[in-house]
Amino acid sequence: MKAASLLLLLPLAAVAPPPTPPVRTGATALYGATRHEADSLRVWVSWSAARAAPSGLLLSTVGAKGAETPWPDPLVLRPADGGQTLTFTLALAHLPPAADRLRLRETTPDAPDAPAPTDLAVAPNSAARARTYALADTAGRVLTRPWLRTDEVVRPLTFGLELPLTLLRYSADFSPALPPMAVGVAPAAGATIRVLGTRPLAPTDTFSIRQPGLYALRQGDGAPLDPLLVEDGGFPDIRTAPDLIRPLVYLTTAAERQKLLDAPDPKKATDRFWLDVAQSQPEAARALIRTYYGRVAEANRLFSAHKPGWMSDRGMLWIVLGPPPRVEPDADGEDWIYREVAGSSARFHFRRRPSVFAPDHYELQRERGFETVWYAATAQWRKGSGVTAVR
């Protein structure tokens, strides 16, 4: 059997993340959802299937300028959804009006390996603080993610008065992140977001969305928008040839990607690309595929908002450089610190830039000095060795 055909034996659905080590980064694989309940805010928190449930949580609130205040009351955590989710309520009277994030820290007996905190956006006048519903699947499990799959059936779980919902569909075409050293480079023309259509929903309706794209829910008249990304059924994993080719933007030229897209069999051409990178070694090619697209899927899980997570600034670094060994939050964002990756070290600063459609958006502060680590990392991928950050 020819070497190239060995890769074709891998079904696309098998492109899954490699085993996940204990998480010690800013992306702790905790996810959250909220619902306004009378004088309280209910919070649901879930976690990645690749890790154990958190042993406990400590809560603080964070203002827009980064000031952090410990929550005055102990959290009463209760299991939900068969033990795969924790839920608790917060007295709104104790939530500072200017607080725009809830910060959750996991308690652990091993402080040096403690996961970095997870922030849940709850800005004033946002849907996260105001909505009296949470989306759930047909089994009643609350969704703690800002995206749906096409044709995934969901329904709102409403507390109190059942207000009508409106589903809005938007036109938006977003671009992948620019390289970290692209200072002064004009990005592609910004996406123009405009309403393409609306659809009324009864407050107890089950519904699904067939077309991928950017959507939002609005509860009642004049309420804040609740953004919702809809992606094809395999999301966040990688199952189609275009899904395999688009994230290669960080390693390839535009001409190389177009050649892959124009090939008679784009999937086979993409397999050939990785086999060439691996110098015709099928096992090495499989390892590269698992690592690269595993990171793409993880970036989708962690950083998706108005666009898939792999296209975001944090997703870009996660894919090419690997999960950061250390993350330090500060007043206006967070730093990702790589002590050694591809023979270099670097500190990347992300400024928090929340928006209506991306309440937890972070923007990389680009510097020309990042050329060394970036070119070394991409060259290492192209030589078939992949990149792993030293922890």
XYZ file of C-alpha atoms in Angstrom:
391
model
C 0.000 0.000 0.000
C 1.357 3.423 -0.894
C 2.299 5.708 1.954
C -0.122 8.421 0.863
C -3.088 6.069 1.168
C -2.258 5.333 4.803
C -3.366 8.809 5.779
C -6.600 8.429 3.882
C -7.531 5.589 6.239
C -7.962 8.223 8.964
C -11.618 9.339 8.934
C -12.056 13.072 9.426
C -14.056 12.458 12.595
C -10.923 10.875 14.081
C -9.093 14.214 14.036
C -9.435 14.761 17.774
C -7.308 16.415 20.453
C -4.420 14.395 21.843
C -4.518 13.473 25.547
C -4.714 16.699 27.550
C -2.175 17.261 30.353
C -3.290 18.943 33.574
C -4.336 22.455 32.584
C -2.170 25.228 34.003
C -3.033 28.022 31.639
C -5.438 30.918 31.329
C -7.808 28.649 29.425
C -8.844 26.382 32.280
C -11.484 24.533 30.249
C -14.227 25.896 32.499
C -17.310 27.192 30.735
C -20.220 29.179 32.118
C -23.801 30.333 31.562
C -25.997 32.689 33.581
C -29.688 33.422 34.173
C -31.397 36.253 36.076
C -33.700 34.809 38.742
C -35.687 37.435 40.676
C -33.092 38.959 43.058
C -30.334 36.480 42.116
C -28.043 35.519 39.275
C -27.787 31.791 38.670
C -24.487 30.510 37.287
C -23.781 27.154 35.675
C -20.170 25.996 35.284
C -19.019 22.965 33.313
C -15.603 21.621 32.359
C -13.792 19.797 29.623
C -14.394 16.063 29.361
C -10.603 15.654 29.306
C -10.252 16.745 32.923
C -11.726 16.081 36.350
C -14.368 18.233 37.997
C -12.966 21.195 39.970
C -12.534 20.357 43.639
C -13.927 23.751 44.627
C -14.352 27.319 43.412
C -13.507 30.730 44.806
C -15.324 33.756 43.385
C -14.453 37.412 42.933
C -15.816 40.226 40.779
C -13.688 42.267 38.381
C -14.407 45.786 37.158
C -13.722 47.203 33.711
C -10.390 48.622 34.959
C -9.264 45.334 36.471
C -10.034 45.954 40.144
C -10.840 42.627 41.802
C -13.130 42.191 44.810
C -13.620 38.882 46.655
C -17.219 37.696 46.848
C -18.494 38.315 50.395
C -20.417 35.032 50.813
C -19.282 31.401 50.497
C -20.426 29.641 47.342
C -22.966 26.876 47.734
C -22.167 24.552 44.837
C -24.691 21.980 43.678
C -24.253 19.363 40.946
C -26.507 19.587 37.906
C -27.031 17.686 34.666
C -25.906 14.356 36.035
C -22.868 15.777 37.804
C -21.254 17.258 34.680
C -22.112 20.810 35.755
C -21.995 22.831 38.965
C -24.555 25.519 39.702
C -24.828 28.286 42.297
C -26.684 31.553 42.794
C -25.422 35.028 43.654
C -27.399 37.742 45.391
C -27.633 40.613 42.914
C -27.497 43.054 45.803
C -23.879 41.953 46.330
C -22.913 42.257 42.653
C -21.231 45.654 42.178
C -23.081 47.632 39.480
C -19.815 48.285 37.608
C -18.547 44.679 37.729
C -18.163 43.254 34.242
C -16.664 39.843 35.045
C -17.037 37.026 37.507
C -13.641 35.461 38.197
C -13.571 31.818 39.247
C -10.504 30.236 40.796
C -10.246 26.538 41.348
C -9.121 25.428 44.778
C -6.307 22.912 44.688
C -3.855 21.589 47.284
C -0.952 22.045 44.844
C -0.566 25.814 44.514
C 2.276 25.828 41.920
C 0.069 23.833 39.556
C -3.131 25.742 40.270
C -5.079 26.535 37.107
C -5.329 30.184 36.179
C -8.719 31.817 36.831
C -11.664 31.716 34.461
C -13.597 34.913 33.731
C -17.307 34.977 32.875
C -18.474 38.207 31.238
C -21.435 39.807 33.074
C -21.126 43.450 32.052
C -23.858 45.885 33.157
C -26.752 46.022 30.693
C -25.572 42.811 29.015
C -27.674 39.770 28.206
C -25.500 37.685 30.538
C -26.771 39.705 33.489
C -30.310 40.448 32.260
C -31.651 37.351 30.482
C -34.150 35.228 32.410
C -33.519 32.104 30.332
C -30.707 29.679 29.629
C -30.493 27.518 26.518
C -30.684 23.777 27.099
C -30.575 20.661 24.964
C -33.542 18.316 24.561
C -32.507 16.468 27.747
C -32.681 19.715 29.719
C -28.905 20.130 30.107
C -27.939 23.807 30.166
C -25.472 24.817 27.438
C -22.434 26.625 28.834
C -21.048 27.650 25.442
C -21.768 30.595 23.102
C -22.207 28.448 19.993
C -24.550 25.866 18.521
C -24.174 23.251 15.834
C -26.389 23.412 12.766
C -29.602 21.482 13.349
C -28.844 21.113 17.076
C -32.219 21.265 18.828
C -32.361 23.537 21.882
C -34.963 25.267 24.013
C -34.944 28.152 26.473
C -35.350 27.331 30.159
C -37.096 30.426 31.488
C -37.376 31.631 35.066
C -40.448 33.668 35.966
C -42.305 35.660 33.334
C -42.030 34.033 29.913
C -41.116 36.824 27.512
C -41.134 36.251 23.743
C -37.771 35.736 22.047
C -36.555 36.986 18.687
C -33.798 35.240 16.741
C -31.771 37.647 14.595
C -29.457 36.534 11.802
C -26.487 38.708 10.796
C -24.240 39.025 7.787
C -20.590 38.978 8.799
C -17.406 37.694 7.163
C -14.518 37.670 9.634
C -10.844 37.056 8.864
C -8.328 34.882 10.732
C -5.890 36.578 13.090
C -2.852 38.321 11.647
C 0.622 37.079 12.717
C 1.849 38.430 16.077
C 4.544 40.627 14.454
C 2.131 42.282 11.959
C 2.601 45.804 13.310
C 1.243 48.486 11.011
C -0.216 45.925 8.642
C -3.691 46.958 7.599
C -6.087 44.091 8.343
C -8.624 42.991 5.793
C -11.631 45.259 5.551
C -13.651 44.921 8.715
C -16.746 42.810 8.516
C -19.956 44.777 8.137
C -22.519 43.351 10.511
C -26.079 43.838 9.342
C -29.351 42.083 10.051
C -30.359 39.601 7.368
C -33.592 38.486 8.966
C -35.512 37.826 12.163
C -37.577 34.948 13.483
C -40.008 35.104 16.424
C -39.784 32.339 19.009
C -42.266 31.471 21.699
C -40.558 31.431 25.116
C -41.015 27.658 25.427
C -40.275 26.735 21.782
C -37.674 24.190 20.825
C -35.766 25.372 17.789
C -32.769 24.660 15.596
C -30.761 26.746 13.129
C -29.850 25.206 9.791
C -27.479 27.809 8.338
C -24.083 28.523 9.955
C -23.303 32.127 10.790
C -23.650 34.832 13.421
C -26.951 35.095 15.279
C -28.353 36.688 18.419
C -31.361 36.196 20.673
C -33.311 39.123 22.088
C -35.748 38.693 24.969
C -38.630 41.152 24.735
C -38.424 44.629 23.230
C -35.227 46.652 23.606
C -33.393 43.963 25.595
C -29.638 43.447 25.118
C -28.533 41.065 22.388
C -27.452 37.570 23.372
C -24.895 36.582 20.658
C -24.830 33.060 19.287
C -22.378 31.529 16.813
C -23.716 28.657 14.695
C -21.292 26.274 12.991
C -21.573 23.107 10.923
C -22.419 19.874 12.705
C -18.871 18.691 13.408
C -17.883 21.830 15.323
C -15.685 22.261 17.327
C -13.957 19.223 15.826
C -12.689 19.026 12.264
C -14.664 16.919 9.811
C -14.609 18.485 6.334
C -11.877 19.325 3.841
C -12.441 23.118 4.081
C -12.187 22.805 7.885
C -8.800 21.148 7.404
C -7.505 23.727 4.944
C -8.626 27.066 6.428
C -6.620 26.788 9.704
C -3.465 26.203 7.647
C -3.440 29.980 7.127
C -0.919 30.160 9.989
C 1.574 27.826 8.262
C 1.082 28.288 4.512
C 0.994 30.867 1.751
C -2.233 31.980 0.091
C -1.143 30.189 -3.096
C -0.610 26.911 -1.228
C -4.060 27.068 0.365
C -5.743 27.918 -2.914
C -4.023 24.966 -4.539
C -5.426 22.690 -1.831
C -8.932 24.121 -2.220
C -8.808 23.803 -6.020
C -7.564 20.206 -5.989
C -9.954 17.575 -7.431
C -9.936 15.905 -4.002
C -9.134 18.596 -1.351
C -9.031 16.035 1.475
C -6.498 13.873 -0.358
C -4.459 16.977 -1.261
C -4.401 18.032 2.412
C -3.235 14.560 3.437
C -0.499 14.894 0.818
C 0.506 18.270 2.284
C 1.020 16.769 5.742
C 2.767 13.700 4.359
C 5.209 15.960 2.505
C 5.772 17.976 5.689
C 6.472 14.726 7.520
C 8.995 13.737 4.824
C 6.834 10.819 3.644
C 6.626 9.218 7.100
C 2.967 8.231 7.647
C 3.163 7.850 11.446
C 4.793 11.266 11.777
C 2.134 12.753 9.509
C -0.623 11.266 11.661
C 0.979 12.721 14.788
C 1.183 16.177 13.194
C -2.454 15.982 12.097
C -3.627 14.945 15.564
C -1.654 17.698 17.247
C -2.439 20.552 14.871
C -6.143 19.876 14.417
C -6.526 18.860 18.036
C -5.372 22.366 18.910
C -7.749 23.830 16.335
C -10.647 22.014 18.019
C -9.511 23.094 21.480
C -9.200 26.706 20.342
C -12.759 26.454 19.033
C -13.970 25.201 22.409
C -12.134 27.841 24.398
C -12.171 31.035 22.334
C -15.193 31.023 19.996
C -17.356 34.149 20.110
C -18.366 36.136 17.027
C -16.116 33.849 14.965
C -14.645 30.359 15.485
C -11.946 30.256 18.141
C -9.214 29.140 15.740
C -9.534 32.515 13.976
C -9.001 34.553 17.162
C -5.708 36.003 18.400
C -5.551 33.625 21.344
C -6.561 30.701 19.142
C -3.757 31.500 16.692
C -1.066 31.281 19.394
C -2.674 28.241 21.008
C -2.514 26.362 17.687
C 0.985 27.337 16.537
C 2.866 27.674 19.845
C 0.781 25.384 22.032
C -1.033 26.100 25.299
C 0.890 28.755 27.257
C 2.715 27.371 30.294
C 1.827 30.475 32.303
C -0.881 33.126 32.098
C -0.929 36.285 34.198
C -4.079 38.462 34.268
C -3.600 42.197 34.735
C -5.727 45.343 34.796
C -6.427 45.477 31.063
C -6.051 41.880 29.916
C -3.646 38.993 30.354
C -0.097 37.918 29.480
C 0.778 34.555 27.953
C 4.324 33.576 28.913
C 6.321 31.017 26.974
C 9.598 30.228 28.699
C 10.830 28.188 25.762
C 9.110 27.361 22.506
C 10.872 26.622 19.235
C 14.127 27.632 20.935
C 12.871 31.066 22.001
C 10.936 32.688 24.825
C 8.248 35.348 24.607
C 5.606 37.221 26.564
C 2.420 38.051 24.650
C 0.016 40.649 26.000
C -3.695 40.451 25.198
C -5.845 43.505 25.788
C -9.457 42.824 26.694
C -11.706 44.382 24.066
C -15.303 43.299 24.802
C -18.057 44.024 22.297
C -21.742 43.219 21.868
C -20.993 40.103 19.817
C -17.805 39.116 21.669
C -18.152 39.985 25.373
C -14.964 38.081 26.218
C -12.791 39.201 23.281
C -9.014 39.613 23.721
C -6.783 41.386 21.216
C -3.055 40.637 20.885
C -0.680 43.581 21.233
C 1.507 42.894 18.226
C 5.253 43.584 18.199
C 7.904 43.239 15.501
C 10.096 41.443 18.032
C 7.820 38.405 17.828
C 9.236 37.560 14.393
C 11.937 35.299 15.845
C 9.655 33.009 17.833
C 6.921 33.002 15.178
C 9.155 32.163 12.222
C 11.011 29.557 14.287
C 7.727 27.912 15.277
C 6.202 27.881 11.797
C 9.482 26.603 10.316
C 9.499 23.802 12.876
C 5.970 22.808 11.818
C 6.980 22.882 8.155
C 9.954 20.632 8.946
C 7.563 18.069 10.405
C 8.417 18.291 14.096
C 5.499 20.308 15.491
C 5.838 22.699 18.422
C 5.327 22.078 22.138
C 5.826 24.764 24.748
C 8.126 23.847 27.633
C 6.232 23.829 30.930
